[in-house]
Short mmCIF file of C-alpha atoms in Angstrom, two decimals:
data_model
loop_
_atom_site.label_atom_id
_atom_site.label_comp_id
_atom_site.label_asym_id
_atom_site.label_seq_id
_atom_site.Cartn_x
_atom_site.Cartn_y
_atom_site.Cartn_z
CA MET A 1 33.23 -120.06 -50.70
CA SER A 2 32.10 -117.67 -51.45
CA SER A 3 28.39 -114.32 -51.44
CA SER A 4 26.40 -111.43 -49.94
CA THR A 5 24.72 -108.28 -51.02
CA ALA A 6 26.48 -105.34 -52.56
CA SER A 7 25.80 -101.63 -52.67
CA GLU A 8 24.16 -99.90 -55.61
CA ASN A 9 27.60 -99.41 -57.13
CA ASP A 10 28.47 -103.08 -56.87
CA LEU A 11 29.35 -105.82 -59.28
CA ALA A 12 27.29 -105.56 -62.41
CA ASN A 13 27.67 -105.31 -66.14
CA THR A 14 30.24 -103.03 -67.66
CA LYS A 15 29.12 -100.15 -69.84
CA HIS A 16 30.39 -97.93 -72.58
CA SER A 17 31.20 -94.41 -71.48
CA SER A 18 28.06 -93.37 -73.34
CA GLY A 19 26.06 -95.29 -70.78
CA GLU A 20 25.11 -98.31 -72.94
CA ARG A 21 25.66 -101.65 -71.29
CA VAL A 22 28.10 -104.05 -72.90
CA ASN A 23 27.31 -107.73 -72.81
CA TYR A 24 30.89 -108.65 -71.89
CA THR A 25 32.09 -109.22 -75.42
CA SER A 26 30.45 -106.97 -77.94
CA THR A 27 27.40 -104.77 -78.30
CA GLU A 28 26.46 -106.69 -81.41
CA ASN A 29 25.36 -109.63 -79.29
CA VAL A 30 23.30 -107.37 -77.04
CA HIS A 31 21.11 -106.11 -79.87
CA ASN A 32 20.53 -109.64 -81.12
CA PHE A 33 18.95 -110.70 -77.81
CA LYS A 34 15.24 -110.69 -77.14
CA GLY A 35 14.36 -107.96 -74.73
CA ALA A 36 17.59 -106.09 -75.36
CA ALA A 37 15.86 -102.89 -74.39
CA SER A 38 15.88 -104.06 -70.80
CA LEU A 39 19.64 -103.78 -70.86
CA GLU A 40 19.63 -100.07 -71.57
CA SER A 41 20.86 -97.86 -68.76
CA THR A 42 20.59 -94.17 -68.13
CA GLY A 43 23.62 -93.87 -65.90
CA LYS A 44 27.03 -92.72 -67.01
CA GLU A 45 30.26 -94.32 -65.93
CA LYS A 46 33.75 -94.09 -67.28
CA SER A 47 36.90 -96.03 -66.51
CA VAL A 48 40.15 -94.14 -66.28
CA ILE A 49 43.29 -96.25 -66.17
CA ASP A 50 45.44 -94.78 -63.44
CA THR A 51 48.99 -95.99 -63.06
CA ARG A 52 49.90 -93.49 -60.37
CA SER A 53 51.43 -94.85 -57.21
CA ASP A 54 50.77 -91.72 -55.18
CA ASN A 55 48.23 -88.88 -55.63
CA ASP A 56 45.25 -91.28 -55.79
CA THR A 57 41.87 -89.73 -55.28
CA THR A 58 39.72 -90.98 -52.44
CA THR A 59 36.66 -88.97 -53.34
CA SER A 60 34.14 -89.38 -56.10
CA ASP A 61 35.54 -88.05 -59.39
CA GLU A 62 33.58 -86.66 -62.31
CA ASP A 63 34.96 -85.41 -65.60
CA ALA A 64 33.79 -82.33 -67.46
CA SER A 65 30.80 -84.17 -68.93
CA GLY A 66 29.61 -85.24 -65.49
CA GLU A 67 30.58 -88.89 -65.92
CA ILE A 68 31.84 -90.82 -62.89
CA THR A 69 35.46 -91.89 -63.29
CA TYR A 70 37.29 -94.79 -61.66
CA PRO A 71 41.02 -94.93 -60.87
CA GLU A 72 41.32 -98.53 -62.20
CA GLY A 73 44.50 -98.86 -60.15
CA GLY A 74 47.02 -96.84 -58.21
CA ARG A 75 48.30 -97.21 -54.68
CA THR A 76 45.07 -96.42 -52.82
CA ALA A 77 42.95 -98.67 -55.02
CA TRP A 78 45.26 -101.67 -54.66
CA LEU A 79 45.60 -101.14 -50.91
CA VAL A 80 41.80 -101.31 -50.73
CA VAL A 81 41.92 -104.59 -52.67
CA LEU A 82 44.51 -105.86 -50.18
CA GLY A 83 42.27 -104.85 -47.29
CA SER A 84 39.34 -106.60 -48.95
CA TRP A 85 41.50 -109.72 -49.38
CA MET A 86 42.30 -109.65 -45.65
CA SER A 87 38.63 -109.39 -44.71
CA CYS A 88 37.65 -112.20 -47.11
CA PHE A 89 40.41 -114.36 -45.61
CA GLY A 90 39.06 -113.90 -42.09
CA SER A 91 35.35 -114.13 -42.89
CA MET A 92 34.62 -116.35 -45.89
CA GLY A 93 37.76 -118.36 -45.17
CA LEU A 94 35.94 -119.69 -42.11
CA MET A 95 32.78 -120.45 -44.08
CA ASN A 96 34.84 -122.43 -46.58
CA CYS A 97 35.97 -124.80 -43.83
CA LEU A 98 32.68 -125.48 -42.05
CA GLY A 99 33.38 -129.16 -42.57
CA ILE A 100 36.20 -129.25 -40.02
CA PHE A 101 33.97 -127.81 -37.29
CA GLN A 102 31.08 -130.08 -38.26
CA ALA A 103 33.29 -133.18 -38.13
CA TYR A 104 35.05 -132.22 -34.88
CA LEU A 105 31.96 -131.17 -32.95
CA GLY A 106 30.08 -134.23 -34.17
CA GLU A 107 32.77 -136.47 -32.66
CA HIS A 108 33.28 -134.51 -29.44
CA GLN A 109 31.07 -131.85 -27.82
CA LEU A 110 27.92 -132.66 -29.83
CA GLN A 111 28.36 -136.42 -30.15
CA PRO A 112 25.01 -137.27 -28.47
CA HIS A 113 23.11 -135.26 -31.10
CA SER A 114 22.03 -136.47 -34.54
CA SER A 115 23.71 -135.38 -37.76
CA SER A 116 20.59 -133.46 -38.76
CA SER A 117 20.49 -131.53 -35.46
CA ILE A 118 24.16 -130.58 -35.72
CA ALA A 119 23.65 -129.51 -39.32
CA TRP A 120 21.09 -126.88 -38.26
CA ILE A 121 23.85 -124.93 -36.51
CA PHE A 122 25.80 -124.55 -39.73
CA GLY A 123 22.62 -124.04 -41.73
CA VAL A 124 21.69 -121.04 -39.58
CA TYR A 125 25.26 -119.72 -39.87
CA SER A 126 25.18 -119.88 -43.67
CA PHE A 127 21.61 -118.55 -43.86
CA LEU A 128 22.37 -115.42 -41.84
CA ALA A 129 25.54 -114.79 -43.84
CA PHE A 130 23.40 -114.38 -46.97
CA PHE A 131 20.07 -113.19 -45.58
CA CYS A 132 21.45 -110.25 -43.58
CA GLY A 133 23.01 -108.83 -46.73
CA VAL A 134 19.77 -107.09 -47.69
CA GLU A 135 20.18 -104.87 -44.59
CA VAL A 136 23.96 -104.54 -44.82
CA GLY A 137 23.89 -102.99 -48.31
CA PRO A 138 21.99 -99.78 -47.40
CA ILE A 139 24.05 -99.40 -44.21
CA PHE A 140 27.19 -99.65 -46.33
CA ASP A 141 25.89 -96.88 -48.59
CA ALA A 142 25.05 -94.65 -45.62
CA LYS A 143 27.98 -95.28 -43.26
CA GLY A 144 30.73 -96.77 -45.41
CA PRO A 145 32.59 -100.07 -45.00
CA ARG A 146 34.75 -99.48 -41.93
CA PRO A 147 32.08 -99.59 -39.16
CA LEU A 148 30.67 -102.79 -40.66
CA ILE A 149 34.08 -104.45 -40.93
CA LEU A 150 34.90 -103.41 -37.35
CA LEU A 151 31.69 -104.91 -35.96
CA GLY A 152 31.94 -108.00 -38.13
CA GLY A 153 35.56 -108.58 -37.20
CA LEU A 154 34.95 -108.16 -33.47
CA GLY A 155 31.92 -110.44 -33.67
CA THR A 156 33.92 -113.14 -35.47
CA VAL A 157 36.74 -112.99 -32.92
CA ALA A 158 34.20 -113.07 -30.07
CA PHE A 159 32.35 -116.16 -31.32
CA LEU A 160 35.62 -118.04 -31.86
CA LEU A 161 36.75 -117.26 -28.31
CA LEU A 162 33.35 -118.22 -26.88
CA LEU A 163 33.41 -121.65 -28.55
CA GLU A 164 35.69 -123.04 -25.84
CA VAL A 165 33.07 -122.44 -23.13
CA CYS A 166 30.19 -123.89 -25.16
CA THR A 167 29.01 -127.24 -23.80
CA LYS A 168 25.34 -127.54 -24.81
CA TYR A 169 23.64 -127.61 -28.19
CA TRP A 170 21.95 -124.24 -27.73
CA HIS A 171 25.30 -122.70 -26.76
CA PHE A 172 26.71 -123.61 -30.18
CA MET A 173 23.55 -122.49 -31.95
CA LEU A 174 23.70 -119.02 -30.38
CA CYS A 175 27.48 -118.66 -30.60
CA PHE A 176 28.37 -120.26 -33.93
CA GLY A 177 25.05 -120.11 -35.76
CA LEU A 178 23.67 -116.72 -34.71
CA LEU A 179 26.66 -114.56 -33.73
CA GLY A 180 29.00 -116.13 -36.29
CA GLY A 181 26.53 -115.83 -39.18
CA ILE A 182 25.65 -112.18 -38.53
CA SER A 183 29.32 -111.27 -38.07
CA LEU A 184 30.23 -112.93 -41.35
CA SER A 185 27.62 -110.92 -43.23
CA LEU A 186 28.76 -107.65 -41.64
CA ALA A 187 32.40 -108.26 -42.55
CA PHE A 188 32.19 -109.86 -45.98
CA SER A 189 29.52 -107.77 -47.74
CA PRO A 190 31.32 -104.38 -47.57
CA SER A 191 34.68 -105.98 -48.32
CA ILE A 192 33.58 -106.97 -51.82
CA SER A 193 31.34 -103.94 -52.36
CA ILE A 194 34.13 -101.42 -51.76
CA VAL A 195 36.22 -102.78 -54.64
CA ALA A 196 33.55 -101.50 -57.04
CA HIS A 197 34.29 -97.94 -55.85
CA TYR A 198 37.76 -98.06 -57.40
CA PHE A 199 37.39 -100.34 -60.43
CA HIS A 200 34.98 -100.45 -63.34
CA ARG A 201 36.60 -101.87 -66.47
CA ARG A 202 38.95 -104.04 -64.40
CA ARG A 203 36.38 -104.82 -61.72
CA GLY A 204 36.18 -108.55 -62.40
CA PHE A 205 39.95 -108.91 -62.10
CA ALA A 206 40.10 -106.85 -58.90
CA VAL A 207 37.19 -108.68 -57.27
CA GLY A 208 38.76 -111.99 -58.26
CA ILE A 209 41.96 -111.06 -56.44
CA ALA A 210 40.07 -109.85 -53.36
CA SER A 211 37.78 -112.88 -53.16
CA SER A 212 40.72 -115.27 -53.49
CA GLY A 213 41.38 -114.46 -49.83
CA ALA A 214 38.39 -116.66 -49.01
CA SER A 215 39.98 -119.64 -50.75
CA ILE A 216 43.37 -119.04 -49.14
CA GLY A 217 41.66 -118.85 -45.75
CA GLY A 218 39.91 -122.10 -46.57
CA VAL A 219 43.33 -123.66 -47.12
CA ALA A 220 45.00 -122.22 -44.03
CA PHE A 221 42.31 -122.67 -41.38
CA PRO A 222 41.80 -126.46 -41.73
CA LEU A 223 45.57 -127.05 -41.54
CA LEU A 224 45.88 -124.70 -38.57
CA PHE A 225 42.90 -126.26 -36.78
CA GLN A 226 44.07 -129.83 -37.34
CA HIS A 227 47.59 -129.15 -36.10
CA ALA A 228 46.54 -127.01 -33.11
CA SER A 229 43.68 -129.24 -31.96
CA SER A 230 45.87 -132.36 -32.13
CA ASN A 231 48.73 -130.81 -30.17
CA LEU A 232 47.13 -128.12 -28.00
CA GLY A 233 43.44 -128.98 -27.85
CA PHE A 234 40.23 -127.45 -29.21
CA SER A 235 40.34 -124.35 -26.99
CA TRP A 236 43.78 -123.27 -28.16
CA ALA A 237 42.91 -124.06 -31.77
CA THR A 238 39.98 -121.63 -31.70
CA ARG A 239 42.05 -119.02 -29.82
CA ILE A 240 44.79 -119.14 -32.46
CA ILE A 241 42.26 -118.82 -35.28
CA ALA A 242 40.69 -115.88 -33.40
CA LEU A 243 44.11 -114.21 -33.16
CA VAL A 244 44.67 -114.66 -36.90
CA ASP A 245 41.26 -113.12 -37.59
CA LEU A 246 41.98 -110.22 -35.23
CA VAL A 247 45.10 -109.38 -37.25
CA THR A 248 43.47 -109.75 -40.67
CA PHE A 249 40.37 -107.73 -39.76
CA GLY A 250 42.56 -105.08 -38.13
CA LEU A 251 44.56 -104.70 -41.35
CA ALA A 252 41.35 -104.63 -43.38
CA PHE A 253 39.97 -101.84 -41.18
CA LEU A 254 43.15 -99.78 -41.68
CA LEU A 255 43.46 -100.32 -45.44
CA ILE A 256 39.87 -100.01 -46.68
CA ARG A 257 38.64 -96.52 -47.54
CA ARG A 258 35.32 -95.41 -49.02
CA ARG A 259 35.39 -93.29 -52.17
CA PHE A 260 31.84 -92.30 -53.06
CA PRO A 261 29.73 -90.01 -50.85
CA SER A 262 27.08 -91.34 -48.49
CA LYS A 263 23.56 -92.26 -49.57
CA LYS A 264 20.55 -92.02 -47.30
CA ALA A 265 19.22 -95.42 -46.26
CA THR A 266 15.50 -95.44 -47.11
CA PHE A 267 12.95 -98.01 -45.96
CA ASP A 268 12.23 -99.35 -49.45
CA ARG A 269 15.88 -100.34 -49.82
CA LEU A 270 15.81 -102.28 -46.53
CA VAL A 271 13.17 -104.75 -47.71
CA PRO A 272 13.29 -107.22 -50.60
CA ASP A 273 11.68 -106.22 -53.90
CA LEU A 274 9.83 -109.39 -54.88
CA SER A 275 8.45 -107.70 -58.00
CA ILE A 276 11.72 -108.52 -59.76
CA PHE A 277 10.51 -112.11 -60.10
CA ARG A 278 7.92 -110.99 -62.62
CA GLN A 279 10.94 -111.04 -64.93
CA LYS A 280 11.14 -114.68 -66.03
CA ASP A 281 14.89 -114.81 -66.69
CA LEU A 282 15.67 -113.33 -63.25
CA MET A 283 13.37 -115.81 -61.54
CA LEU A 284 15.02 -118.74 -63.35
CA ALA A 285 18.53 -117.46 -62.59
CA THR A 286 17.67 -117.07 -58.91
CA MET A 287 16.33 -120.62 -58.78
CA GLY A 288 19.48 -121.83 -60.54
CA ILE A 289 21.66 -120.19 -57.88
CA PHE A 290 19.33 -121.57 -55.17
CA PHE A 291 19.92 -125.15 -56.32
CA MET A 292 23.62 -124.45 -56.88
CA GLU A 293 24.04 -123.41 -53.24
CA TRP A 294 22.23 -126.56 -52.16
CA GLY A 295 24.76 -128.65 -54.06
CA LEU A 296 27.83 -126.57 -53.20
CA PHE A 297 27.56 -126.69 -49.41
CA ILE A 298 27.19 -130.48 -49.29
CA PRO A 299 30.84 -131.31 -50.11
CA LEU A 300 32.11 -128.29 -48.17
CA THR A 301 30.30 -129.49 -45.05
CA TYR A 302 30.44 -133.28 -45.30
CA LEU A 303 33.65 -134.12 -47.17
CA THR A 304 35.74 -134.23 -43.99
CA SER A 305 33.34 -136.54 -42.14
CA PHE A 306 33.05 -138.65 -45.31
CA ALA A 307 36.83 -139.07 -45.37
CA LEU A 308 36.80 -140.22 -41.75
CA ASP A 309 34.03 -142.67 -42.61
CA ILE A 310 36.13 -144.33 -45.35
CA ASN A 311 38.96 -144.76 -42.84
CA MET A 312 41.22 -141.93 -43.95
CA SER A 313 43.36 -140.54 -41.12
CA SER A 314 42.22 -137.38 -39.36
CA GLU A 315 45.19 -135.50 -40.85
CA SER A 316 44.27 -136.56 -44.39
CA SER A 317 40.57 -135.89 -43.78
CA TYR A 318 41.18 -132.28 -42.76
CA LEU A 319 43.62 -131.91 -45.64
CA LEU A 320 40.85 -132.69 -48.16
CA LEU A 321 39.09 -129.42 -47.38
CA SER A 322 42.36 -127.54 -47.85
CA LEU A 323 42.74 -129.21 -51.25
CA VAL A 324 39.23 -128.09 -52.24
CA ASN A 325 39.99 -124.48 -51.33
CA ALA A 326 43.48 -124.50 -52.87
CA ALA A 327 42.03 -125.65 -56.18
CA ALA A 328 39.26 -123.05 -55.81
CA VAL A 329 41.88 -120.27 -56.00
CA PHE A 330 42.54 -121.25 -59.60
CA GLY A 331 38.83 -121.98 -60.02
CA ARG A 332 38.12 -118.31 -59.39
CA TRP A 333 40.85 -116.83 -61.57
CA ILE A 334 40.79 -119.03 -64.69
CA PRO A 335 36.99 -119.20 -65.19
CA GLY A 336 36.85 -115.47 -64.43
CA TRP A 337 39.28 -114.83 -67.27
CA CYS A 338 37.29 -117.15 -69.56
CA ALA A 339 34.01 -115.49 -68.59
CA ASP A 340 35.09 -112.18 -70.10
CA ARG A 341 35.62 -113.99 -73.42
CA LEU A 342 33.03 -116.78 -73.48
CA GLY A 343 30.29 -115.05 -71.51
CA ARG A 344 29.62 -115.25 -67.79
CA PHE A 345 26.40 -117.24 -68.01
CA ASN A 346 28.11 -119.66 -70.39
CA THR A 347 31.09 -120.08 -68.07
CA LEU A 348 28.91 -120.61 -64.99
CA ILE A 349 26.84 -123.22 -66.83
CA ILE A 350 30.00 -125.06 -67.92
CA THR A 351 31.52 -125.11 -64.42
CA ILE A 352 28.24 -126.29 -62.86
CA ALA A 353 28.15 -129.13 -65.40
CA MET A 354 31.71 -130.01 -64.36
CA CYS A 355 30.67 -130.10 -60.68
CA LEU A 356 27.81 -132.44 -61.58
CA VAL A 357 30.13 -134.81 -63.46
CA PHE A 358 32.78 -134.87 -60.72
CA ILE A 359 30.24 -135.63 -57.97
CA ALA A 360 28.64 -138.42 -60.01
CA CYS A 361 31.85 -139.96 -61.37
CA LEU A 362 34.25 -139.52 -58.43
CA TRP A 363 32.46 -138.92 -55.13
CA MET A 364 29.66 -141.41 -55.67
CA PRO A 365 32.02 -144.32 -56.54
CA ALA A 366 34.24 -143.42 -53.56
CA GLN A 367 31.47 -144.32 -51.11
CA SER A 368 30.97 -147.79 -52.60
CA LYS A 369 31.79 -150.56 -50.12
CA HIS A 370 33.64 -152.42 -52.87
CA VAL A 371 35.85 -149.40 -53.54
CA VAL A 372 36.42 -148.75 -49.83
CA ASN A 373 37.43 -152.35 -49.22
CA GLY A 374 39.60 -152.25 -52.33
CA GLY A 375 41.61 -149.34 -50.97
CA SER A 376 40.99 -146.89 -53.81
CA ALA A 377 38.37 -144.75 -52.02
CA SER A 378 41.03 -142.40 -50.66
CA ALA A 379 42.45 -141.80 -54.14
CA LEU A 380 38.99 -141.04 -55.51
CA ALA A 381 38.26 -138.69 -52.60
CA ILE A 382 41.51 -136.78 -53.17
CA ALA A 383 40.87 -136.53 -56.92
CA PHE A 384 37.34 -135.32 -56.23
CA ALA A 385 38.56 -132.68 -53.76
CA VAL A 386 40.96 -131.17 -56.30
CA LEU A 387 38.68 -131.29 -59.35
CA PHE A 388 35.51 -130.22 -57.54
CA GLY A 389 37.43 -127.42 -55.83
CA PHE A 390 38.49 -126.05 -59.21
CA ALA A 391 35.06 -126.43 -60.81
CA SER A 392 33.16 -124.94 -57.87
CA GLY A 393 35.50 -121.98 -57.37
CA SER A 394 33.50 -119.84 -59.79
CA ASN A 395 30.08 -120.90 -58.47
CA VAL A 396 29.91 -118.05 -55.98
CA SER A 397 32.06 -115.47 -57.78
CA LEU A 398 30.15 -115.59 -61.10
CA ALA A 399 26.65 -115.71 -59.61
CA PRO A 400 26.48 -111.95 -58.79
CA VAL A 401 27.58 -110.84 -62.25
CA CYS A 402 25.08 -113.21 -63.87
CA ILE A 403 22.32 -111.54 -61.85
CA GLY A 404 23.78 -108.20 -62.95
CA GLN A 405 23.39 -109.12 -66.62
CA LEU A 406 19.63 -109.38 -66.18
CA CYS A 407 18.87 -106.03 -64.52
CA ARG A 408 19.60 -102.35 -64.97
CA ILE A 409 22.84 -101.15 -63.42
CA GLU A 410 21.13 -98.75 -61.02
CA ARG A 411 18.90 -101.55 -59.68
CA PHE A 412 21.65 -104.12 -59.24
CA GLY A 413 22.17 -103.71 -55.50
CA ARG A 414 18.54 -104.26 -54.55
CA THR A 415 17.97 -106.93 -57.20
CA TYR A 416 20.98 -108.92 -56.02
CA ALA A 417 19.96 -108.53 -52.38
CA THR A 418 16.43 -109.73 -53.12
CA ALA A 419 17.69 -112.72 -55.10
CA TYR A 420 19.95 -113.75 -52.24
CA VAL A 421 17.16 -113.49 -49.69
CA ILE A 422 15.62 -116.37 -51.64
CA VAL A 423 18.97 -118.12 -52.07
CA SER A 424 19.65 -117.89 -48.32
CA ILE A 425 16.78 -120.32 -47.74
CA SER A 426 18.80 -122.98 -49.56
CA THR A 427 21.78 -122.44 -47.26
CA LEU A 428 19.48 -122.70 -44.23
CA THR A 429 17.83 -125.94 -45.33
CA GLY A 430 20.43 -127.72 -47.46
CA ILE A 431 22.83 -128.84 -44.72
CA PRO A 432 20.09 -130.06 -42.32
CA ILE A 433 18.34 -131.92 -45.16
CA CYS A 434 21.59 -133.74 -45.89
CA GLY A 435 22.05 -134.48 -42.20
CA ALA A 436 18.58 -136.06 -42.14
CA ILE A 437 19.34 -138.04 -45.30
CA LEU A 438 22.60 -139.28 -43.77
CA GLN A 439 20.73 -140.41 -40.67
CA ARG A 440 18.01 -142.20 -42.69
CA CYS A 441 20.69 -143.98 -44.74
CA ASN A 442 22.25 -145.34 -41.53
CA GLY A 443 25.41 -143.28 -41.90
CA GLU A 444 26.00 -144.19 -45.56
CA TYR A 445 26.70 -141.28 -47.90
CA TRP A 446 25.05 -142.43 -51.13
CA GLY A 447 21.78 -140.61 -50.38
CA LEU A 448 23.54 -137.36 -49.50
CA ILE A 449 25.66 -137.54 -52.68
CA THR A 450 22.55 -138.25 -54.77
CA PHE A 451 20.95 -135.10 -53.34
CA ALA A 452 24.03 -133.11 -54.43
CA ILE A 453 23.78 -134.56 -57.95
CA VAL A 454 20.08 -133.70 -58.23
CA SER A 455 20.72 -130.17 -56.90
CA TYR A 456 23.43 -129.42 -59.46
CA ALA A 457 21.32 -130.94 -62.25
CA ALA A 458 18.40 -128.66 -61.32
CA SER A 459 20.76 -125.67 -61.20
CA LEU A 460 22.08 -126.50 -64.66
CA VAL A 461 18.56 -126.70 -66.12
CA CYS A 462 17.41 -123.43 -64.49
CA LEU A 463 20.46 -121.41 -65.57
CA ALA A 464 20.26 -122.73 -69.13
CA ALA A 465 16.55 -121.85 -69.17
CA ALA A 466 17.36 -118.34 -67.87
CA LYS A 467 19.77 -117.79 -70.75
CA ILE A 468 17.26 -119.08 -73.30
CA SER A 469 14.51 -116.93 -71.78
CA HIS A 470 16.70 -113.84 -72.10
CA CYS A 471 18.40 -114.50 -75.43
CA GLY A 472 15.93 -116.70 -77.29
CA TRP A 473 16.39 -120.13 -78.84
CA ASP A 474 18.00 -118.61 -81.92
CA GLN A 475 20.82 -117.24 -79.72
CA ILE A 476 21.36 -120.36 -77.60
CA MET A 477 25.07 -120.44 -78.53
CA ALA A 478 25.56 -116.69 -78.10
CA ILE A 479 28.30 -115.29 -75.91
CA PHE A 480 26.36 -114.25 -72.82
#
């Protein structure tokens, strides 16, 4: 699971060394698009493949022509990727297994409260993880990644340790929702942003490796929580997860190094720039990602409780979320490889269509009383977990680069941050809306699943419209 703001040097389109932006496959396609002039950039960047294992530079490099160069590898660069992987494991790995906490707390500490009320805790957590990114980006540029990772890591460990003393609803809201959400944003945002300091041509590959830590964490934490809570209790389960996070964030702090010099954090970069939505394709893409996040968090949050509802064992129910995240590892790598060849908008549209089909054809039938009584609901749920996990793996990883295709490279950081301020509203409201739907449907999941289907359908329409708006109807099949 896994998305937050980046610095000005973050994920965006690649360019020729002359400064012209490449549309991922060829410049020929760029000049065929309507509004191709908007893709022109004045900056200069240059990738330098560096196979050195020692002697890596850790400062900003420029060649004789004044172009910024990137190591594209070497010991220091790959150690930074490893550190980023560790931070993603500890931060987004937890977000990818919200379902286990939602299911456990709903059956134990928060049992007297409604599904909708409980969902607000996780909605606030997800909202802050995205919303705070607009402030984290400029701080990253000014202070570097290490102070942010330190604060985010300590905050994550603290909220996990405090969970054992939480007994009331507002305790969990402050601890999990508020402290956990802010800590996640502090830790995750710089972890992905720093990779862009060392890679340009191979940035997608490097970011894919780093962000896979989130999926691996989403596999490990549900298994660890289920085993520890069953044998040692909830308190020890959260303590053990906190210890794992302490180690991973500690390694991330030691391994991650900044490369580019500091930038002064100005006020205009701390607030969203809503003027970007005058650009029709950007507005449509943002709405597409908004609806995508609505649909994505529904299975991640409710699949475990759904499995318990269809009489799967607690062990198997927690395992479903691990299956989703295990499949998402391949769902990040393979679509990422395809995106460089088929186009990143095209690949995202295809994978969102796959998510829509899997929810409608596998998850919806699994909740049918006839299927449940017939004993095949568990098989459908397992198949859905694997296939949806693969299809949804690229939802978060491709969204930033799709935004990057629609803006100038030097405006990417603020454009992405502004877009995700809007998107964060979906993460705040989506989970509670589904909780209310579940309550109105008397605990049956058909309404919640229908909402997921509608959300993904709306996302598909908006993203397709964004591509058409940018490229034109005559280039509807273009690689973009």
